[in-house]
XYZ file of C-alpha atoms in Angstrom:
137
model
C 61.807 215.425 103.156
C 64.148 213.850 105.708
C 67.150 214.705 103.564
C 66.082 218.326 103.368
C 65.846 218.489 107.173
C 68.906 216.507 108.297
C 71.361 217.692 105.657
C 71.405 221.388 106.694
C 70.860 220.786 110.422
C 73.214 217.854 111.077
C 75.286 216.778 108.064
C 76.678 220.143 106.903
C 77.624 221.451 110.387
C 79.309 218.179 111.407
C 81.130 217.940 108.075
C 82.364 221.530 108.466
C 83.698 220.797 111.971
C 85.167 217.459 110.860
C 86.979 219.081 107.936
C 89.132 220.979 110.431
C 89.804 217.823 112.456
C 90.319 215.055 109.866
C 90.596 216.894 106.559
C 88.180 217.214 103.679
C 88.708 213.672 102.313
C 87.268 211.980 105.437
C 85.070 214.763 106.849
C 81.896 213.171 105.524
C 82.320 210.048 107.694
C 81.476 211.571 111.108
C 78.743 213.621 109.439
C 77.155 210.500 107.924
C 77.201 208.679 111.253
C 75.797 211.742 113.066
C 72.870 211.938 110.634
C 72.030 208.286 111.253
C 72.293 208.751 115.048
C 69.866 211.695 114.916
C 67.544 209.747 112.620
C 67.623 206.819 115.043
C 66.722 209.067 117.964
C 63.861 210.599 115.969
C 62.552 207.133 115.077
C 62.836 206.090 118.725
C 60.622 209.063 119.617
C 58.097 208.084 116.924
C 58.079 204.519 118.269
C 57.447 205.898 121.761
C 54.432 207.839 120.501
C 53.131 204.734 118.704
C 53.624 202.287 121.576
C 53.685 204.425 124.739
C 56.366 202.069 126.039
C 59.809 203.077 127.298
C 62.461 202.985 124.549
C 64.547 199.848 124.166
C 67.043 201.645 121.860
C 66.865 198.846 119.284
C 65.687 201.287 116.635
C 68.481 203.732 117.424
C 71.030 200.921 117.150
C 69.507 199.925 113.801
C 70.240 203.401 112.456
C 73.696 203.624 114.064
C 74.603 200.286 112.478
C 73.390 201.512 109.092
C 75.314 204.766 109.510
C 78.516 202.846 110.186
C 77.783 200.631 107.162
C 77.274 203.643 104.888
C 80.466 205.240 106.218
C 82.332 201.969 105.572
C 80.930 201.918 102.028
C 82.227 205.467 101.477
C 85.681 204.423 102.712
C 85.717 201.363 100.442
C 84.698 203.440 97.419
C 87.481 205.944 98.129
C 90.177 203.328 98.756
C 89.381 200.400 96.432
C 89.921 200.940 92.702
C 86.725 200.813 90.655
C 87.715 197.736 88.672
C 88.206 195.755 91.922
C 84.717 196.500 93.297
C 81.846 194.050 93.453
C 79.423 193.847 90.558
C 76.394 196.122 91.183
C 74.042 193.122 91.269
C 76.111 191.522 94.044
C 76.532 194.727 96.054
C 72.850 195.618 95.620
C 71.686 192.187 96.746
C 74.085 192.339 99.694
C 72.734 195.753 100.703
C 69.128 194.530 100.507
C 70.022 191.452 102.534
C 71.755 193.623 105.147
C 68.707 195.880 105.445
C 66.320 192.914 105.681
C 68.333 191.071 108.338
C 68.951 194.137 110.495
C 65.301 195.252 110.174
C 64.048 191.879 111.406
C 66.663 191.944 114.177
C 66.400 195.577 115.372
C 63.663 197.594 113.609
C 60.460 195.520 113.692
C 60.609 193.677 117.058
C 59.607 196.718 119.097
C 56.506 197.232 116.946
C 55.570 193.550 116.966
C 56.262 193.142 120.687
C 53.849 195.972 121.497
C 51.069 194.940 119.095
C 51.318 197.957 116.794
C 50.877 195.708 113.757
C 47.618 194.269 115.111
C 46.294 197.704 116.088
C 47.105 199.079 112.631
C 45.387 196.180 110.847
C 42.349 196.642 113.095
C 42.216 200.364 112.323
C 42.393 199.691 108.573
C 39.540 197.194 108.889
C 37.435 199.821 110.665
C 38.302 202.356 107.951
C 37.199 199.898 105.262
C 33.907 199.336 107.108
C 33.314 203.093 107.208
C 34.127 203.448 103.510
C 31.828 200.534 102.616
C 29.032 202.276 104.515
C 29.545 205.458 102.530
C 29.524 203.842 99.104
C 26.076 203.425 97.491
C 26.554 199.822 96.308
């Protein structure tokens, strides 16, 4: 769903503009970063609605950092010959590690700091109580 929204509204227009400025080979780089910036701002808005606390911009920086990382990966894949690349197991594990570390650093703290995790667990417990009351056994 997100891809179907951000691709036509952000990625394609930025890539079209960038093609004139940097050429078709590198036009995807600013477009990739722009998509991640917009996604970060959208997530920041969602976090605001969940917490009702002023944004700290950690979530936006999480997405900007990931956008730069994806753009760097695109550059490496275009510049480095295929036989000199890392084995897929190594690159996959590195990517998962990068996501895990940056999520703990920038993505989750705002939720944990504002007690969203505790509220969500409490709401699920109430839902389970309601469902137990509806079941005949």
